Amino acid sequence: MSAGRVPGLSYASIETPSLPTPAHCLVLEPPSYRSDPSRRYPVLVFLHDGYGNVRTLERRGVAADLAVRMADGRLPEFLVVAPGASGSWFSDSADGRRRWEEFLVRDLTREIESRYRAIPHPASRGVTGISMGGFGAVKIALKHPDLFGTVSALSGALIPIGLDDIPRYGWLTRLTLKRVFGSHPDPGRLSANDVWDLLAGRRFDRPPFEAHLRAGAGDFYGLDRVAAQYGTYMNEHGIPTQVVLEPGGHDWAYWRRALLPIAEWHAKKFAYDPSP
């Protein structure tokens, strides 16, 4: 289904046994995609924030910004894929009905690489996310370190989610975490999805991917401090991580402009097909 607003933007439906209904994804094809049918492209997967949905990149003007920059040469060309998974933390639910992590690492990658001319290699795959989506991006990359070559989070909710941690958070965070992981979550399952626990006791002798954490210094939830702390933690455990703290809050006034340097960072790191 064509969106008709941003050149190259459409919405795809993907049938998957991981979810009770098909997954819906925004797909942004790069400007040369139709005119150069022999060319393959890297893929950047975008995971939205807690209030977002499948249309977030279009509705917030980010898809248009990326399309313009790719068209005029300020940004190298790549595919953008953004699934909609409101309130999911991009994780498998406790009841097993909505297995978003399973979908992202299995069916999404397979379907995108079969439907589109995507380069099927981790060095040409990146994942990024905002807030809740930043948590999902980092967590999935840590649990599946052979899938992506570049990982980033913007105002990422890179928070511990142990039984003693959840009660300290705001009502919406508590509600969505319990909706995903259960009203009385199993501690072991929480630990298996906790970005801090996933790195505890591990050190990568060979970096599984490169990471970039970015946040506004005026973040209402203090996620700028979390980015600084977690970035240090990743570096200590053998994952090369760049941290950028800059003026901005936890809102789209900041996120729209901050997503552009994040896209540039991924684009510089991607492996591209050699020019003919």
GROMACS .gro file of C-alpha atoms in nm:
model
  276
    1MET     CA    1   0.000   0.000   0.000
    2SER     CA    2   0.159   0.329  -0.108
    3ALA     CA    3   0.155   0.615   0.140
    4GLY     CA    4   0.157   0.875  -0.138
    5ARG     CA    5   0.324   1.149   0.071
    6VAL     CA    6   0.696   1.076   0.089
    7PRO     CA    7   0.864   0.937  -0.225
    8GLY     CA    8   0.951   0.572  -0.174
    9LEU     CA    9   0.743   0.534   0.143
   10SER     CA   10   0.493   0.248   0.178
   11TYR     CA   11   0.347   0.017   0.440
   12ALA     CA   12   0.398  -0.359   0.435
   13SER     CA   13   0.203  -0.635   0.608
   14ILE     CA   14   0.393  -0.943   0.724
   15GLU     CA   15   0.226  -1.266   0.827
   16THR     CA   16   0.406  -1.430   1.117
   17PRO     CA   17   0.338  -1.711   1.364
   18SER     CA   18   0.500  -1.492   1.630
   19LEU     CA   19   0.196  -1.260   1.646
   20PRO     CA   20  -0.183  -1.312   1.651
   21THR     CA   21  -0.225  -1.070   1.358
   22PRO     CA   22   0.006  -0.963   1.075
   23ALA     CA   23   0.279  -0.715   1.163
   24HIS     CA   24   0.264  -0.378   0.990
   25CYS     CA   25   0.584  -0.199   0.893
   26LEU     CA   26   0.672   0.133   0.736
   27VAL     CA   27   0.926   0.088   0.457
   28LEU     CA   28   1.123   0.375   0.306
   29GLU     CA   29   1.297   0.287  -0.019
   30PRO     CA   30   1.600   0.502  -0.106
   31PRO     CA   31   1.565   0.744  -0.400
   32SER     CA   32   1.754   0.529  -0.653
   33TYR     CA   33   1.573   0.208  -0.561
   34ARG     CA   34   1.337   0.205  -0.864
   35SER     CA   35   1.578   0.358  -1.114
   36ASP     CA   36   1.871   0.126  -1.035
   37PRO     CA   37   1.719  -0.225  -1.018
   38SER     CA   38   2.054  -0.402  -0.988
   39ARG     CA   39   2.161  -0.219  -0.674
   40ARG     CA   40   2.130  -0.360  -0.321
   41TYR     CA   41   2.110  -0.153  -0.004
   42PRO     CA   42   2.183  -0.167   0.369
   43VAL     CA   43   1.885  -0.169   0.606
   44LEU     CA   44   1.820   0.041   0.916
   45VAL     CA   45   1.546  -0.095   1.144
   46PHE     CA   46   1.375   0.174   1.352
   47LEU     CA   47   1.188   0.094   1.675
   48HIS     CA   48   0.949   0.365   1.793
   49ASP     CA   49   0.893   0.512   2.139
   50GLY     CA   50   0.626   0.407   2.387
   51TYR     CA   51   0.364   0.643   2.245
   52GLY     CA   52   0.457   0.569   1.884
   53ASN     CA   53   0.323   0.336   1.618
   54VAL     CA   54   0.393   0.219   1.265
   55ARG     CA   55   0.335   0.570   1.125
   56THR     CA   56   0.569   0.754   1.361
   57LEU     CA   57   0.847   0.824   1.111
   58GLU     CA   58   0.600   0.959   0.855
   59ARG     CA   59   0.385   1.153   1.101
   60ARG     CA   60   0.683   1.320   1.270
   61GLY     CA   61   0.848   1.420   0.942
   62VAL     CA   62   1.155   1.201   0.986
   63ALA     CA   63   1.088   0.987   0.679
   64ALA     CA   64   1.066   1.302   0.466
   65ASP     CA   65   1.387   1.437   0.619
   66LEU     CA   66   1.574   1.115   0.542
   67ALA     CA   67   1.435   1.095   0.187
   68VAL     CA   68   1.544   1.453   0.108
   69ARG     CA   69   1.895   1.398   0.244
   70MET     CA   70   1.939   1.075   0.052
   71ALA     CA   71   1.811   1.240  -0.265
   72ASP     CA   72   2.050   1.535  -0.249
   73GLY     CA   73   2.352   1.329  -0.146
   74ARG     CA   74   2.390   1.447   0.212
   75LEU     CA   75   2.312   1.094   0.332
   76PRO     CA   76   2.418   0.764   0.170
   77GLU     CA   77   2.124   0.555   0.055
   78PHE     CA   78   1.975   0.272   0.262
   79LEU     CA   79   1.638   0.112   0.329
   80VAL     CA   80   1.447   0.206   0.643
   81VAL     CA   81   1.208  -0.044   0.803
   82ALA     CA   82   0.994   0.052   1.103
   83PRO     CA   83   0.753  -0.201   1.259
   84GLY     CA   84   0.465  -0.081   1.474
   85ALA     CA   85   0.447  -0.244   1.819
   86SER     CA   86   0.284  -0.004   2.063
   87GLY     CA   87   0.360  -0.066   2.430
   88SER     CA   88   0.548  -0.388   2.354
   89TRP     CA   89   0.903  -0.304   2.466
   90PHE     CA   90   0.979  -0.501   2.146
   91SER     CA   91   0.988  -0.813   2.362
   92ASP     CA   92   0.811  -1.149   2.379
   93SER     CA   93   0.507  -1.123   2.607
   94ALA     CA   94   0.478  -1.345   2.914
   95ASP     CA   95   0.168  -1.519   2.777
   96GLY     CA   96   0.348  -1.600   2.451
   97ARG     CA   97   0.082  -1.438   2.232
   98ARG     CA   98   0.288  -1.145   2.107
   99ARG     CA   99   0.647  -1.246   2.050
  100TRP     CA  100   0.792  -0.925   1.910
  101GLU     CA  101   1.154  -1.012   1.969
  102GLU     CA  102   1.108  -1.344   1.790
  103PHE     CA  103   0.942  -1.164   1.498
  104LEU     CA  104   1.215  -0.903   1.470
  105VAL     CA  105   1.506  -1.144   1.467
  106ARG     CA  106   1.343  -1.410   1.250
  107ASP     CA  107   1.054  -1.316   1.022
  108LEU     CA  108   1.123  -0.944   0.977
  109THR     CA  109   1.481  -0.995   0.863
  110ARG     CA  110   1.385  -1.283   0.635
  111GLU     CA  111   1.088  -1.102   0.479
  112ILE     CA  112   1.270  -0.775   0.419
  113GLU     CA  113   1.562  -0.953   0.255
  114SER     CA  114   1.328  -1.158   0.036
  115ARG     CA  115   1.094  -0.871  -0.065
  116TYR     CA  116   1.352  -0.594  -0.107
  117ARG     CA  117   1.703  -0.569  -0.245
  118ALA     CA  118   1.866  -0.564   0.096
  119ILE     CA  119   2.228  -0.670   0.147
  120PRO     CA  120   2.200  -0.991   0.356
  121HIS     CA  121   2.492  -0.934   0.591
  122PRO     CA  122   2.519  -0.805   0.950
  123ALA     CA  123   2.763  -0.532   0.841
  124SER     CA  124   2.482  -0.391   0.628
  125ARG     CA  125   2.216  -0.411   0.899
  126GLY     CA  126   2.157  -0.158   1.174
  127VAL     CA  127   1.896  -0.111   1.442
  128THR     CA  128   1.799   0.205   1.628
  129GLY     CA  129   1.518   0.311   1.857
  130ILE     CA  130   1.378   0.590   2.069
  131SER     CA  131   1.312   0.551   2.444
  132MET     CA  132   1.126   0.216   2.468
  133GLY     CA  133   1.253   0.137   2.118
  134GLY     CA  134   1.607   0.215   2.228
  135PHE     CA  135   1.572  -0.049   2.497
  136GLY     CA  136   1.446  -0.294   2.234
  137ALA     CA  137   1.729  -0.216   1.992
  138VAL     CA  138   2.007  -0.264   2.247
  139LYS     CA  139   1.847  -0.567   2.414
  140ILE     CA  140   1.782  -0.752   2.088
  141ALA     CA  141   2.135  -0.678   1.964
  142LEU     CA  142   2.285  -0.813   2.287
  143LYS     CA  143   2.075  -1.129   2.274
  144HIS     CA  144   2.141  -1.182   1.903
  145PRO     CA  145   2.490  -1.037   1.851
  146ASP     CA  146   2.534  -1.181   1.501
  147LEU     CA  147   2.234  -0.997   1.356
  148PHE     CA  148   2.338  -0.630   1.339
  149GLY     CA  149   2.665  -0.452   1.277
  150THR     CA  150   2.551  -0.117   1.418
  151VAL     CA  151   2.320  -0.042   1.710
  152SER     CA  152   2.199   0.290   1.846
  153ALA     CA  153   1.952   0.430   2.096
  154LEU     CA  154   1.809   0.781   2.122
  155SER     CA  155   1.696   0.866   2.476
  156GLY     CA  156   1.707   0.490   2.526
  157ALA     CA  157   1.521   0.348   2.825
  158LEU     CA  158   1.827   0.138   2.913
  159ILE     CA  159   1.697   0.077   3.263
  160PRO     CA  160   1.725  -0.227   3.490
  161ILE     CA  161   1.398  -0.419   3.510
  162GLY     CA  162   1.448  -0.641   3.814
  163LEU     CA  163   1.167  -0.699   4.065
  164ASP     CA  164   1.311  -0.430   4.292
  165ASP     CA  165   1.354  -0.185   4.006
  166ILE     CA  166   1.009  -0.179   3.843
  167PRO     CA  167   0.824  -0.021   4.142
  168ARG     CA  168   1.053   0.284   4.118
  169TYR     CA  169   0.934   0.386   3.772
  170GLY     CA  170   0.642   0.600   3.661
  171TRP     CA  171   0.296   0.452   3.623
  172LEU     CA  172   0.309   0.414   3.244
  173THR     CA  173   0.647   0.240   3.252
  174ARG     CA  174   0.524   0.006   3.526
  175LEU     CA  175   0.201  -0.063   3.338
  176THR     CA  176   0.364  -0.150   3.008
  177LEU     CA  177   0.643  -0.355   3.167
  178LYS     CA  178   0.387  -0.561   3.359
  179ARG     CA  179   0.170  -0.594   3.050
  180VAL     CA  180   0.465  -0.745   2.863
  181PHE     CA  181   0.644  -0.940   3.134
  182GLY     CA  182   0.345  -1.026   3.358
  183SER     CA  183   0.180  -0.879   3.667
  184HIS     CA  184   0.395  -1.111   3.878
  185PRO     CA  185   0.694  -1.155   3.649
  186ASP     CA  186   0.942  -1.435   3.683
  187PRO     CA  187   1.277  -1.293   3.803
  188GLY     CA  188   1.468  -1.515   3.565
  189ARG     CA  189   1.269  -1.391   3.269
  190LEU     CA  190   1.322  -1.031   3.373
  191SER     CA  191   1.696  -1.090   3.402
  192ALA     CA  192   1.701  -1.248   3.056
  193ASN     CA  193   1.561  -0.922   2.914
  194ASP     CA  194   1.750  -0.676   3.136
  195VAL     CA  195   2.016  -0.490   2.936
  196TRP     CA  196   2.236  -0.458   3.245
  197ASP     CA  197   2.212  -0.826   3.334
  198LEU     CA  198   2.276  -0.927   2.974
  199LEU     CA  199   2.621  -0.769   2.995
  200ALA     CA  200   2.704  -0.866   3.353
  201GLY     CA  201   2.986  -1.117   3.365
  202ARG     CA  202   3.050  -1.095   2.989
  203ARG     CA  203   3.330  -0.936   2.795
  204PHE     CA  204   3.355  -0.954   2.419
  205ASP     CA  205   3.711  -1.012   2.300
  206ARG     CA  206   3.586  -0.935   1.952
  207PRO     CA  207   3.323  -0.658   1.930
  208PRO     CA  208   2.988  -0.804   1.815
  209PHE     CA  209   2.879  -0.461   1.685
  210GLU     CA  210   2.943  -0.089   1.729
  211ALA     CA  211   2.705   0.122   1.937
  212HIS     CA  212   2.595   0.485   1.958
  213LEU     CA  213   2.393   0.624   2.249
  214ARG     CA  214   2.247   0.973   2.223
  215ALA     CA  215   2.027   1.173   2.461
  216GLY     CA  216   1.917   1.522   2.549
  217ALA     CA  217   2.081   1.669   2.859
  218GLY     CA  218   1.739   1.793   2.974
  219ASP     CA  219   1.572   1.450   2.955
  220PHE     CA  220   1.276   1.446   3.196
  221TYR     CA  221   1.347   1.084   3.295
  222GLY     CA  222   1.721   1.128   3.340
  223LEU     CA  223   1.798   0.904   3.044
  224ASP     CA  224   2.096   1.124   2.957
  225ARG     CA  225   2.266   1.000   3.273
  226VAL     CA  226   2.158   0.646   3.190
  227ALA     CA  227   2.315   0.679   2.843
  228ALA     CA  228   2.644   0.795   2.994
  229GLN     CA  229   2.647   0.513   3.249
  230TYR     CA  230   2.541   0.242   3.009
  231GLY     CA  231   2.781   0.361   2.740
  232THR     CA  232   3.067   0.323   2.987
  233TYR     CA  233   2.935  -0.022   3.079
  234MET     CA  234   2.928  -0.131   2.714
  235ASN     CA  235   3.281  -0.007   2.653
  236GLU     CA  236   3.404  -0.189   2.963
  237HIS     CA  237   3.254  -0.511   2.827
  238GLY     CA  238   3.417  -0.488   2.485
  239ILE     CA  239   3.149  -0.311   2.276
  240PRO     CA  240   3.284   0.009   2.116
  241THR     CA  241   3.026   0.270   2.216
  242GLN     CA  242   3.002   0.640   2.142
  243VAL     CA  243   2.790   0.855   2.375
  244VAL     CA  244   2.660   1.198   2.273
  245LEU     CA  245   2.480   1.421   2.523
  246GLU     CA  246   2.344   1.745   2.385
  247PRO     CA  247   2.075   2.008   2.448
  248GLY     CA  248   1.729   1.855   2.429
  249GLY     CA  249   1.450   1.689   2.621
  250HIS     CA  250   1.250   1.369   2.602
  251ASP     CA  251   1.029   1.486   2.317
  252TRP     CA  252   0.994   1.513   1.943
  253ALA     CA  253   1.127   1.869   1.933
  254TYR     CA  254   1.461   1.705   2.012
  255TRP     CA  255   1.415   1.361   1.858
  256ARG     CA  256   1.341   1.478   1.504
  257ARG     CA  257   1.670   1.663   1.473
  258ALA     CA  258   1.871   1.404   1.669
  259LEU     CA  259   1.763   1.117   1.444
  260LEU     CA  260   1.951   1.275   1.154
  261PRO     CA  261   2.303   1.240   1.305
  262ILE     CA  262   2.205   0.891   1.420
  263ALA     CA  263   2.114   0.801   1.061
  264GLU     CA  264   2.444   0.954   0.944
  265TRP     CA  265   2.637   0.749   1.199
  266HIS     CA  266   2.480   0.423   1.076
  267ALA     CA  267   2.530   0.524   0.712
  268LYS     CA  268   2.902   0.581   0.766
  269LYS     CA  269   2.939   0.239   0.929
  270PHE     CA  270   2.733   0.033   0.680
  271ALA     CA  271   2.899  -0.199   0.431
  272TYR     CA  272   2.779  -0.121   0.077
  273ASP     CA  273   2.789  -0.319  -0.245
  274PRO     CA  274   3.089  -0.211  -0.456
  275SER     CA  275   3.011   0.037  -0.732
  276PRO     CA  276   2.990  -0.121  -1.079
   0.00000   0.00000   0.00000
